[in-house]
XYZ file of N, CA and C in Angstrom:
795
model
N -11.081 -25.734 -3.508
C -10.050 -24.711 -3.755
C -10.237 -23.565 -2.769
N -9.150 -23.146 -2.116
C -9.239 -22.084 -1.124
C -9.428 -20.730 -1.781
N -9.829 -19.737 -0.978
C -10.015 -18.376 -1.477
C -8.704 -17.822 -2.011
N -7.597 -18.088 -1.312
C -6.299 -17.599 -1.759
C -5.928 -18.223 -3.097
N -6.189 -19.530 -3.258
C -5.866 -20.200 -4.519
C -6.668 -19.619 -5.672
N -7.955 -19.291 -5.412
C -8.775 -18.661 -6.435
C -8.190 -17.302 -6.826
N -7.729 -16.566 -5.813
C -7.141 -15.256 -6.083
C -5.907 -15.386 -6.951
N -5.075 -16.395 -6.658
C -3.857 -16.601 -7.435
C -4.190 -16.963 -8.873
N -5.251 -17.748 -9.064
C -5.658 -18.100 -10.409
C -5.972 -16.883 -11.242
N -6.627 -15.898 -10.640
C -6.942 -14.657 -11.344
C -5.681 -13.828 -11.576
N -4.788 -13.830 -10.587
C -3.552 -13.065 -10.722
C -2.727 -13.575 -11.896
N -2.639 -14.897 -12.040
C -1.762 -15.466 -13.055
C -2.281 -15.226 -14.466
N -3.577 -14.901 -14.600
C -4.103 -14.572 -15.918
C -3.610 -13.220 -16.404
N -3.110 -12.384 -15.482
C -2.533 -11.100 -15.854
C -3.561 -10.055 -16.229
N -4.864 -10.378 -16.071
C -5.903 -9.405 -16.412
C -6.154 -8.483 -15.246
N -6.341 -9.064 -14.066
C -6.565 -8.263 -12.865
C -5.996 -9.021 -11.700
N -5.209 -8.367 -10.868
C -4.698 -8.993 -9.659
C -5.726 -8.799 -8.574
N -6.426 -9.869 -8.184
C -7.579 -9.741 -7.306
C -7.459 -10.706 -6.162
N -7.292 -10.194 -4.936
C -7.142 -11.046 -3.761
C -8.341 -10.890 -2.858
N -9.054 -12.005 -2.620
C -10.196 -11.958 -1.731
C -9.716 -12.303 -0.339
N -10.059 -11.524 0.627
C -9.475 -11.637 1.953
C -10.242 -12.657 2.777
N -9.614 -13.775 3.158
C -10.274 -14.758 3.990
C -10.396 -14.256 5.417
N -11.283 -14.877 6.225
C -11.446 -14.420 7.609
C -10.153 -14.395 8.389
N -9.209 -15.279 8.061
C -7.968 -15.353 8.828
C -7.061 -14.150 8.612
N -7.308 -13.365 7.542
C -6.483 -12.179 7.355
C -7.334 -10.925 7.290
N -8.545 -10.994 7.818
C -9.390 -9.807 7.822
C -9.041 -8.934 9.014
N -9.379 -7.661 8.915
C -9.093 -6.731 9.997
C -10.056 -6.965 11.150
N -9.546 -7.057 12.333
C -10.386 -7.173 13.512
C -11.098 -5.855 13.742
N -12.454 -5.834 13.729
C -13.167 -4.564 13.885
C -12.931 -3.900 15.219
N -12.434 -4.685 16.200
C -12.164 -4.086 17.510
C -10.855 -3.313 17.527
N -10.025 -3.508 16.475
C -8.757 -2.787 16.408
C -8.967 -1.509 15.621
N -9.206 -0.404 16.281
C -9.498 0.860 15.616
C -8.192 1.570 15.310
N -7.732 1.360 14.070
C -6.418 1.877 13.699
C -6.359 3.384 13.787
N -7.491 4.052 13.539
C -7.485 5.510 13.510
C -7.398 6.136 14.895
N -7.607 5.347 15.941
C -7.665 5.955 17.266
C -6.645 5.383 18.238
N -5.780 4.476 17.777
C -4.842 3.843 18.690
C -3.691 4.746 19.086
N -3.387 5.750 18.265
C -2.294 6.657 18.591
C -2.857 7.829 19.371
N -2.413 8.068 20.598
C -2.991 9.137 21.411
C -2.778 10.500 20.801
N -3.712 11.399 21.098
C -3.621 12.756 20.578
C -2.996 13.692 21.610
N -2.167 14.586 21.126
C -1.582 15.611 21.977
C -2.488 16.830 21.938
N -2.123 17.871 22.630
C -2.895 19.093 22.598
C -2.937 19.645 21.185
N -4.108 20.156 20.818
C -4.260 20.695 19.475
C -4.663 19.639 18.470
N -4.895 18.378 18.935
C -5.388 17.334 18.057
C -4.316 16.629 17.248
N -3.032 16.909 17.468
C -1.978 16.258 16.710
C -1.685 14.893 17.302
N -1.346 13.955 16.420
C -1.022 12.604 16.864
C 0.384 12.552 17.437
N 0.512 11.862 18.581
C 1.830 11.640 19.149
C 2.460 10.429 18.482
N 3.739 10.519 18.173
C 4.474 9.360 17.686
C 4.793 8.486 18.891
N 4.558 7.148 18.815
C 4.854 6.272 19.943
C 6.268 6.470 20.443
N 6.482 6.387 21.774
C 7.787 6.702 22.349
C 8.909 5.807 21.872
N 8.605 4.568 21.425
C 9.674 3.682 20.978
C 9.886 3.767 19.474
N 9.361 4.819 18.842
C 9.565 5.025 17.416
C 10.535 6.183 17.222
N 11.728 5.876 16.716
C 12.730 6.906 16.488
C 12.516 7.531 15.124
N 12.559 8.838 15.043
C 12.361 9.520 13.778
C 13.400 10.628 13.648
N 14.406 10.386 12.842
C 15.435 11.393 12.636
C 15.892 11.354 11.191
N 15.961 12.509 10.564
C 16.525 12.654 9.229
C 15.976 11.629 8.235
N 14.645 11.626 8.069
C 13.989 10.740 7.107
C 14.293 9.263 7.338
N 14.352 8.864 8.575
C 14.551 7.453 8.901
C 13.728 7.118 10.138
N 13.044 5.957 10.111
C 12.246 5.540 11.250
C 12.577 4.109 11.634
N 12.426 3.830 12.905
C 12.445 2.460 13.397
C 10.997 2.057 13.638
N 10.518 1.070 12.900
C 9.125 0.676 12.980
C 8.820 -0.010 14.305
N 7.605 0.182 14.766
C 7.150 -0.440 16.009
C 6.678 -1.853 15.688
N 7.604 -2.802 15.649
C 7.279 -4.162 15.226
C 6.333 -4.859 16.181
N 6.427 -4.550 17.463
C 5.533 -5.165 18.450
C 4.088 -4.764 18.175
N 3.870 -3.483 17.963
C 2.520 -2.995 17.663
C 2.026 -3.547 16.339
N 2.915 -3.651 15.365
C 2.527 -4.189 14.056
C 2.072 -5.636 14.180
N 2.778 -6.420 14.984
C 2.370 -7.816 15.179
C 1.016 -7.908 15.851
N 0.726 -6.973 16.749
C -0.579 -6.956 17.399
C -1.709 -6.711 16.399
N -1.411 -5.952 15.349
C -2.393 -5.712 14.289
C -2.496 -6.884 13.312
N -1.575 -7.857 13.418
C -1.565 -8.958 12.469
C -0.687 -8.705 11.271
N 0.239 -7.733 11.381
C 1.137 -7.407 10.280
C 2.332 -8.354 10.296
N 2.723 -8.828 9.122
C 3.888 -9.691 8.983
C 5.153 -8.891 9.288
N 6.040 -9.458 10.111
C 7.314 -8.800 10.425
C 8.468 -9.770 10.173
N 9.667 -9.240 9.883
C 10.792 -10.107 9.506
C 11.210 -11.096 10.591
N 10.984 -10.749 11.849
C 11.442 -11.599 12.944
C 10.382 -12.588 13.415
N 9.313 -12.725 12.665
C 8.157 -13.477 13.140
C 8.208 -14.961 12.809
N 8.954 -15.345 11.789
C 8.976 -16.740 11.380
C 7.769 -17.087 10.522
N 7.476 -18.381 10.413
C 6.395 -18.860 9.558
C 5.066 -18.802 10.308
N 4.154 -17.996 9.820
C 2.812 -17.907 10.385
C 1.800 -18.091 9.253
N 0.537 -18.283 9.621
C -0.493 -18.496 8.610
C -0.628 -17.281 7.691
N -0.640 -16.086 8.286
C -0.771 -14.881 7.476
C 0.441 -14.707 6.565
N 1.637 -14.955 7.098
C 2.849 -14.825 6.292
C 2.795 -15.754 5.085
N 2.317 -16.996 5.285
C 2.224 -17.947 4.186
C 1.194 -17.506 3.159
N 0.072 -16.929 3.618
C -0.968 -16.483 2.685
C -0.462 -15.352 1.796
N 0.297 -14.442 2.375
C 0.812 -13.338 1.562
C 1.973 -13.773 0.673
N 2.666 -14.839 1.029
C 3.653 -15.400 0.108
C 2.972 -15.913 -1.156
N 1.806 -16.529 -0.988
C 1.047 -17.029 -2.131
C 0.562 -15.866 -3.001
N 0.084 -14.802 -2.357
C -0.461 -13.659 -3.095
C 0.631 -12.912 -3.861
N 1.810 -12.761 -3.251
C 2.838 -11.905 -3.868
C 3.525 -12.547 -5.063
N 3.548 -13.890 -5.122
C 4.376 -14.534 -6.141
C 3.958 -14.172 -7.563
N 2.677 -14.302 -7.947
C 2.304 -13.904 -9.316
C 2.423 -12.401 -9.552
N 2.272 -11.595 -8.512
C 2.470 -10.157 -8.663
C 3.909 -9.851 -9.049
N 4.844 -10.516 -8.398
C 6.263 -10.315 -8.719
C 6.598 -10.841 -10.118
N 5.982 -11.956 -10.485
C 6.193 -12.499 -11.825
C 5.735 -11.501 -12.882
N 4.537 -10.933 -12.680
C 4.016 -9.935 -13.614
C 4.869 -8.670 -13.627
N 5.375 -8.297 -12.464
C 6.112 -7.035 -12.339
C 7.413 -7.045 -13.128
N 8.065 -8.199 -13.183
C 9.406 -8.234 -13.772
C 9.501 -9.148 -14.992
N 8.370 -9.451 -15.589
C 8.354 -10.234 -16.821
C 8.812 -9.367 -17.987
N 9.877 -9.745 -18.643
C 10.420 -8.972 -19.768
C 10.128 -9.628 -21.120
N 9.415 -10.742 -21.093
C 9.127 -11.450 -22.329
C 7.740 -11.130 -22.857
N 7.155 -12.048 -23.654
C 5.799 -11.848 -24.179
C 4.802 -11.656 -23.033
N 3.875 -10.763 -23.212
C 2.908 -10.480 -22.161
C 3.413 -9.513 -21.111
N 4.537 -8.853 -21.384
C 5.092 -7.898 -20.426
C 4.079 -6.779 -20.148
N 3.941 -6.414 -18.890
C 2.990 -5.384 -18.469
C 3.719 -4.056 -18.301
N 3.215 -3.015 -18.950
C 3.803 -1.686 -18.782
C 3.629 -1.241 -17.330
N 4.695 -0.715 -16.753
C 4.686 -0.290 -15.347
C 4.230 -1.426 -14.425
N 4.640 -2.636 -14.757
C 4.197 -3.787 -13.975
C 4.624 -3.756 -12.528
N 5.684 -2.986 -12.223
C 6.132 -2.908 -10.832
C 5.381 -1.846 -10.025
N 4.412 -1.162 -10.657
C 3.538 -0.241 -9.928
C 2.245 -0.990 -9.596
N 2.034 -1.271 -8.326
C 0.899 -2.086 -7.893
C 0.005 -1.266 -6.960
N -1.260 -1.158 -7.319
C -2.224 -0.423 -6.502
C -3.110 -1.407 -5.756
N -3.268 -1.195 -4.462
C -4.166 -2.012 -3.656
C -5.377 -1.162 -3.304
N -6.554 -1.653 -3.647
C -7.760 -0.879 -3.404
C -8.895 -1.810 -2.992
N -10.069 -1.233 -2.773
C -11.267 -1.995 -2.426
C -12.467 -1.242 -2.966
N -13.630 -1.858 -2.883
C -14.841 -1.177 -3.334
C -15.242 -0.090 -2.345
N -15.258 -0.457 -1.070
C -15.733 0.439 -0.020
C -14.713 0.504 1.108
N -14.941 1.389 2.051
C -14.053 1.513 3.206
C -14.274 0.358 4.188
N -13.259 0.072 4.984
C -13.403 -0.907 6.053
C -13.290 -2.352 5.627
N -12.741 -2.623 4.418
C -12.640 -4.000 3.940
C -11.266 -4.619 4.198
N -10.364 -3.890 4.836
C -9.038 -4.439 5.122
C -7.997 -4.082 4.095
N -8.249 -3.040 3.305
C -7.348 -2.634 2.222
C -5.950 -2.271 2.741
N -5.890 -1.372 3.715
C -4.584 -0.928 4.216
C -3.856 -2.057 4.938
N -4.602 -2.893 5.624
C -4.038 -4.076 6.280
C -3.323 -4.951 5.250
N -3.986 -5.200 4.126
C -3.401 -6.029 3.080
C -2.244 -5.322 2.384
N -2.348 -4.000 2.218
C -1.274 -3.239 1.573
C 0.022 -3.360 2.364
N -0.053 -3.132 3.666
C 1.148 -3.183 4.504
C 1.707 -4.597 4.555
N 0.835 -5.586 4.688
C 1.312 -6.970 4.727
C 1.974 -7.376 3.418
N 1.406 -6.948 2.306
C 2.003 -7.266 1.010
C 3.378 -6.621 0.884
N 3.487 -5.359 1.299
C 4.770 -4.659 1.239
C 5.805 -5.334 2.140
N 5.400 -5.696 3.345
C 6.328 -6.348 4.270
C 6.777 -7.698 3.724
N 5.854 -8.428 3.117
C 6.197 -9.737 2.573
C 7.186 -9.610 1.418
N 6.960 -8.651 0.522
C 7.875 -8.462 -0.602
C 9.235 -7.960 -0.118
N 9.244 -7.174 0.957
C 10.506 -6.665 1.504
C 11.391 -7.787 2.039
N 10.810 -8.949 2.278
C 11.597 -10.088 2.752
C 12.237 -10.865 1.616
N 11.934 -10.491 0.360
C 12.572 -11.137 -0.785
C 14.066 -10.804 -0.783
N 14.870 -11.716 -1.309
C 16.314 -11.531 -1.299
C 16.755 -10.451 -2.280
N 16.049 -10.321 -3.417
C 16.552 -9.459 -4.492
C 15.569 -8.370 -4.897
N 14.658 -7.994 -4.012
C 13.701 -6.946 -4.323
C 13.656 -5.920 -3.192
N 13.403 -4.656 -3.580
C 13.141 -3.617 -2.590
C 11.738 -3.092 -2.814
N 11.167 -2.469 -1.774
C 9.773 -2.024 -1.825
C 9.671 -0.570 -1.406
N 8.898 0.182 -2.186
C 8.501 1.525 -1.786
C 7.000 1.481 -1.518
N 6.606 1.765 -0.300
C 5.198 1.763 0.099
C 4.688 3.201 0.094
N 3.721 3.495 -0.783
C 3.199 4.846 -0.963
C 1.786 4.929 -0.390
N 1.577 5.851 0.532
C 0.234 6.075 1.075
C -0.473 7.074 0.167
N -1.250 6.550 -0.786
C -1.963 7.401 -1.731
C -3.420 7.603 -1.333
N -3.798 7.113 -0.161
C -5.150 7.384 0.351
C -5.096 8.756 1.015
N -5.051 9.794 0.181
C -4.729 11.137 0.656
C -5.823 11.735 1.537
N -7.049 11.226 1.427
C -8.141 11.751 2.249
C -8.143 11.131 3.639
N -7.845 9.828 3.727
C -7.850 9.125 5.017
C -6.623 8.223 5.115
N -5.441 8.792 5.238
C -4.221 7.969 5.290
C -4.190 7.080 6.531
N -3.903 5.790 6.327
C -3.894 4.828 7.431
C -2.519 4.264 7.722
N -1.635 4.276 6.741
C -0.341 3.622 6.908
C 0.474 4.206 8.073
N 0.524 5.540 8.265
C 1.283 6.050 9.417
C 0.774 5.493 10.746
N -0.520 5.274 10.856
C -1.082 4.757 12.105
C -0.733 3.290 12.295
N -0.786 2.518 11.203
C -0.473 1.093 11.308
C 0.998 0.884 11.647
N 1.875 1.650 11.023
C 3.311 1.477 11.222
C 3.845 2.268 12.405
N 3.025 3.173 12.945
C 3.477 3.959 14.089
C 4.487 5.014 13.722
N 4.285 5.683 12.565
C 5.198 6.753 12.147
C 4.425 8.065 12.094
N 5.171 9.160 11.977
C 4.547 10.470 11.906
C 3.982 10.757 10.522
N 3.469 11.953 10.340
C 2.876 12.347 9.055
C 3.706 13.472 8.448
N 4.881 13.121 7.964
C 5.784 14.099 7.388
C 5.331 14.508 5.993
N 6.082 15.419 5.396
C 5.811 15.777 4.005
C 5.897 14.526 3.132
N 5.021 14.479 2.132
C 4.989 13.271 1.325
C 4.508 13.513 -0.081
N 3.638 12.635 -0.559
C 3.224 12.605 -1.961
C 2.644 13.928 -2.446
N 1.657 14.467 -1.750
C 1.018 15.700 -2.212
C 1.984 16.878 -2.190
N 2.847 16.936 -1.179
C 3.847 18.001 -1.114
C 4.790 17.927 -2.308
N 5.122 16.698 -2.692
C 6.013 16.491 -3.831
C 5.396 17.011 -5.121
N 4.076 16.909 -5.231
C 3.387 17.354 -6.441
C 3.160 18.860 -6.463
N 3.176 19.483 -5.281
C 2.889 20.918 -5.175
C 4.161 21.755 -5.204
N 5.184 21.337 -4.469
C 6.395 22.133 -4.305
C 7.410 21.806 -5.404
N 7.680 22.768 -6.255
C 8.550 22.539 -7.409
C 9.987 22.215 -7.021
N 10.441 22.744 -5.890
C 11.843 22.531 -5.498
C 12.023 21.270 -4.648
N 10.932 20.550 -4.410
C 11.008 19.335 -3.590
C 11.284 18.140 -4.500
N 12.249 17.306 -4.105
C 12.606 16.140 -4.901
C 12.238 14.867 -4.163
N 12.085 13.788 -4.928
C 11.669 12.509 -4.347
C 12.545 12.070 -3.174
N 13.878 12.118 -3.281
C 14.699 11.695 -2.139
C 14.453 12.519 -0.869
N 13.927 13.753 -1.025
C 13.695 14.613 0.130
C 12.557 14.114 1.018
N 11.635 13.336 0.450
C 10.448 12.927 1.204
C 10.390 11.426 1.462
N 11.316 10.665 0.876
C 11.343 9.232 1.145
C 11.815 8.975 2.570
N 11.198 8.014 3.224
C 11.543 7.667 4.601
C 12.091 6.246 4.634
N 13.341 6.104 4.997
C 13.924 4.777 5.133
C 13.488 4.165 6.462
N 13.394 2.851 6.496
C 13.002 2.163 7.724
C 14.089 1.184 8.141
N 13.945 0.652 9.355
C 14.915 -0.332 9.818
C 14.632 -1.719 9.235
N 13.556 -1.852 8.456
C 13.385 -3.033 7.610
C 14.159 -2.721 6.340
N 15.274 -3.372 6.140
C 16.300 -2.944 5.180
C 15.757 -2.596 3.797
N 14.818 -3.370 3.290
C 14.375 -3.201 1.908
C 13.033 -2.492 1.784
N 12.593 -1.842 2.855
C 11.313 -1.136 2.842
C 11.522 0.363 3.034
N 10.986 1.151 2.089
C 11.009 2.608 2.166
C 9.578 3.114 2.096
N 9.300 4.247 2.750
C 7.945 4.787 2.820
C 7.850 6.140 2.127
N 6.673 6.408 1.570
C 6.312 7.741 1.095
C 4.913 8.009 1.617
N 4.796 8.909 2.594
C 3.494 9.189 3.195
C 2.642 10.038 2.260
N 1.369 10.193 2.620
C 0.444 10.974 1.787
C 0.803 12.448 1.781
N 1.435 12.924 2.851
C 1.777 14.338 2.945
C 0.613 15.173 3.451
N 0.775 16.469 3.365
C -0.249 17.378 3.881
C -1.442 17.451 2.941
N -2.622 17.492 3.523
C -3.848 17.489 2.726
C -3.930 18.708 1.820
N -4.586 18.496 0.681
C -4.726 19.578 -0.293
C -6.141 19.523 -0.869
N -6.736 20.699 -1.072
C -8.121 20.761 -1.546
C -8.264 20.274 -2.985
N -7.175 20.223 -3.726
C -7.221 19.784 -5.122
C -6.426 18.492 -5.302
N -6.604 17.559 -4.356
C -5.812 16.326 -4.395
C -6.112 15.501 -5.650
N -7.373 15.472 -6.088
C -7.709 14.702 -7.291
C -6.978 15.248 -8.503
N -7.013 16.553 -8.651
C -6.327 17.175 -9.781
C -4.815 16.953 -9.703
N -4.265 16.950 -8.494
C -2.833 16.715 -8.333
C -2.453 15.300 -8.759
N -3.295 14.329 -8.390
C -3.004 12.947 -8.758
C -3.161 12.718 -10.261
N -3.920 13.584 -10.926
C -4.109 13.468 -12.375
C -3.175 14.394 -13.154
N -2.292 15.085 -12.461
C -1.450 16.104 -13.094
C -0.273 15.506 -13.847
N 0.370 16.354 -14.641
C 1.576 15.950 -15.365
C 2.688 15.591 -14.386
N 2.761 16.325 -13.268
C 3.779 16.028 -12.257
C 3.632 14.609 -11.723
N 2.378 14.180 -11.528
C 2.146 12.822 -11.034
C 2.567 11.810 -12.085
N 2.253 12.072 -13.345
C 2.673 11.173 -14.410
C 4.174 11.033 -14.483
N 4.870 12.146 -14.329
C 6.331 12.113 -14.357
C 6.892 11.372 -13.146
N 6.231 11.556 -11.985
C 6.663 10.854 -10.781
C 6.505 9.349 -10.942
N 5.366 8.921 -11.483
C 5.128 7.488 -11.677
C 6.137 6.901 -12.666
N 6.459 7.656 -13.708
C 7.452 7.184 -14.668
C 8.808 7.019 -13.996
N 9.160 7.989 -13.140
C 10.429 7.893 -12.415
C 10.437 6.685 -11.489
N 9.315 6.460 -10.784
C 9.230 5.330 -9.865
C 9.323 4.004 -10.604
N 8.715 3.936 -11.796
C 8.688 2.684 -12.552
C 10.035 2.358 -13.180
N 10.795 3.399 -13.565
C 11.995 3.176 -14.362
C 13.309 3.379 -13.616
N 13.293 4.177 -12.567
C 14.561 4.550 -11.931
C 15.226 3.370 -11.240
N 14.419 2.523 -10.579
C 14.972 1.378 -9.865
C 14.351 0.112 -10.448
N 15.124 -0.619 -11.225
C 14.586 -1.765 -11.958
C 14.116 -2.886 -11.042
N 14.689 -2.974 -9.837
C 14.334 -4.085 -8.950
C 13.320 -3.684 -7.889
N 12.784 -2.480 -7.972
C 11.898 -1.975 -6.913
C 10.426 -2.202 -7.251
N 9.683 -2.666 -6.252
C 8.231 -2.758 -6.360
C 7.642 -1.551 -5.638
N 6.729 -0.846 -6.291
C 6.085 0.316 -5.692
C 4.630 -0.031 -5.428
N 4.233 -0.050 -4.157
C 2.882 -0.439 -3.771
C 2.130 0.787 -3.265
N 0.981 1.048 -3.862
C 0.164 2.211 -3.518
C -1.048 1.763 -2.712
N -1.208 2.342 -1.524
C -2.440 2.150 -0.764
C -3.431 3.190 -1.276
N -4.418 2.752 -2.031
C -5.332 3.659 -2.724
C -6.620 3.851 -1.937
N -7.329 4.958 -2.161
C -8.663 5.103 -1.576
C -9.605 4.055 -2.184
N -10.726 3.756 -1.524
C -11.732 2.854 -2.109
C -12.249 3.414 -3.431
N -12.430 2.543 -4.407
C -12.773 2.991 -5.758
C -14.167 3.608 -5.870
N -15.111 3.137 -5.064
C -16.478 3.634 -5.199
C -16.751 4.879 -4.367
N -15.778 5.302 -3.577
C -16.009 6.433 -2.670
C -15.310 7.706 -3.108
N -14.231 7.601 -3.849
C -13.470 8.797 -4.226
C -13.071 8.738 -5.688
N -12.820 9.881 -6.247
C -12.352 9.940 -7.634
C -10.840 9.782 -7.730
N -10.116 9.998 -6.620
C -8.662 9.859 -6.644
C -8.240 8.455 -7.074
N -8.958 7.441 -6.573
C -8.587 6.063 -6.876
C -8.729 5.765 -8.362
N -9.743 6.333 -9.005
C -9.947 6.073 -10.431
C -8.819 6.690 -11.256
N -8.340 7.847 -10.815
C -7.222 8.483 -11.507
C -5.976 7.613 -11.382
N -5.695 7.131 -10.176
C -4.526 6.285 -9.961
C -4.620 4.991 -10.762
N -5.804 4.394 -10.790
C -5.980 3.096 -11.440
C -5.580 3.139 -12.905
N -5.807 4.273 -13.540
C -5.517 4.390 -14.970
C -4.021 4.393 -15.264
N -3.196 4.552 -14.227
C -1.757 4.670 -14.437
C -0.958 3.517 -13.834
N -1.658 2.534 -13.269
C -0.989 1.418 -12.619
C -0.714 0.279 -13.584
N 0.293 -0.535 -13.262
C 0.555 -1.744 -14.024
C -0.298 -2.900 -13.556
N -0.500 -2.989 -12.224
C -1.310 -4.064 -11.646
C -2.211 -3.486 -10.557
N -3.365 -4.122 -10.373
C -4.297 -3.692 -9.327
C -4.712 -4.907 -8.510
N -4.605 -4.790 -7.202
C -5.099 -5.813 -6.285
C -6.396 -5.293 -5.674
N -7.465 -6.027 -5.867
C -8.761 -5.640 -5.321
C -9.048 -6.460 -4.070
N -9.140 -5.809 -2.935
C -9.414 -6.480 -1.666
C -10.923 -6.553 -1.457
N -11.416 -7.755 -1.202
C -12.845 -7.980 -0.987
C -13.028 -8.621 0.378
N -13.858 -8.042 1.204
C -14.121 -8.630 2.526
C -15.027 -9.837 2.357
N -14.494 -11.012 2.698
C -15.197 -12.263 2.455
C -16.570 -12.279 3.124
N -17.597 -12.681 2.336
C -18.963 -12.869 2.818
C -19.594 -11.587 3.349
N -19.022 -10.446 3.000
C -19.572 -9.168 3.461
C -19.819 -8.212 2.294
N -18.802 -7.992 1.463
C -18.957 -7.087 0.329
C -19.943 -7.679 -0.679
N -20.877 -6.879 -1.145
C -21.893 -7.376 -2.075
C -21.310 -7.586 -3.467
N -21.900 -8.526 -4.214
C -21.471 -8.760 -5.585
C -21.670 -7.517 -6.437
N -22.738 -6.777 -6.169
C -23.006 -5.563 -6.934
C -21.867 -4.556 -6.771
N -21.376 -4.402 -5.546
C -20.284 -3.459 -5.286
C -19.016 -3.899 -6.006
N -18.739 -5.195 -5.992
C -17.540 -5.714 -6.655
C -17.641 -5.506 -8.168
N -18.803 -5.832 -8.756
C -18.989 -5.668 -10.205
C -18.850 -4.201 -10.619
N -19.412 -3.304 -9.807
C -19.308 -1.884 -10.120
C -17.863 -1.411 -10.027
N -17.130 -1.934 -9.061
C -15.714 -1.591 -8.917
C -14.919 -2.067 -10.122
N -15.154 -3.287 -10.569
C -14.432 -3.810 -11.732
C -14.789 -3.031 -12.991
N -16.046 -2.616 -13.095
C -16.461 -1.861 -14.270
C -15.770 -0.518 -14.340
């Protein structure tokens, strides 16, 4: 039985959505996502020249995404695309099951790992892209790794106002910070500007109300959260308590059993 098949077996039990990352979908350590975007004067990241950003809409850099191993709509059938098709199917079943065993907030899916560097953000983006290719589903990809956001770097977008700003600014509304993409069914919500009380913000009443709105406002939408590693930050533990499903990314033959057990506990 393959690693992906084992992961699906756990997913279908509905207890924990747990995907172990095989070598074929692991992050190449030579691809330093945090440093690929050149810095301008003052340390700010430059948006790649072929990335258009106007009025909360971006055109994703699909060429760069493919170089990272990210699934794209124009790519056809690839090994990685097939692996994420296997992973997403039970997640979607759990998300929209209205019968016995229905999961509260099942369409809120958090992707996390025990430690940093296990391929969490890589898997988050690929899962979101794969679900965005479904005929009858839309995806909101939320960068909730507020301390070390990676999604803007992987997708080649800027770091506009996002999740934390939404929780701080009373007059800011969700549509004001959502970023539409040229992938028709994919929308982004970046982490936003850093805040010294990010843990408290993620545990606040405003966050609870936001999650309720995300879960209920769009019945066909899957909301995927790229979470911080569970053993390194307290933000991830706060988020985990409010999710319908959790995908735990494990770096094959590298992450220790002790770390995985502690994460599950």
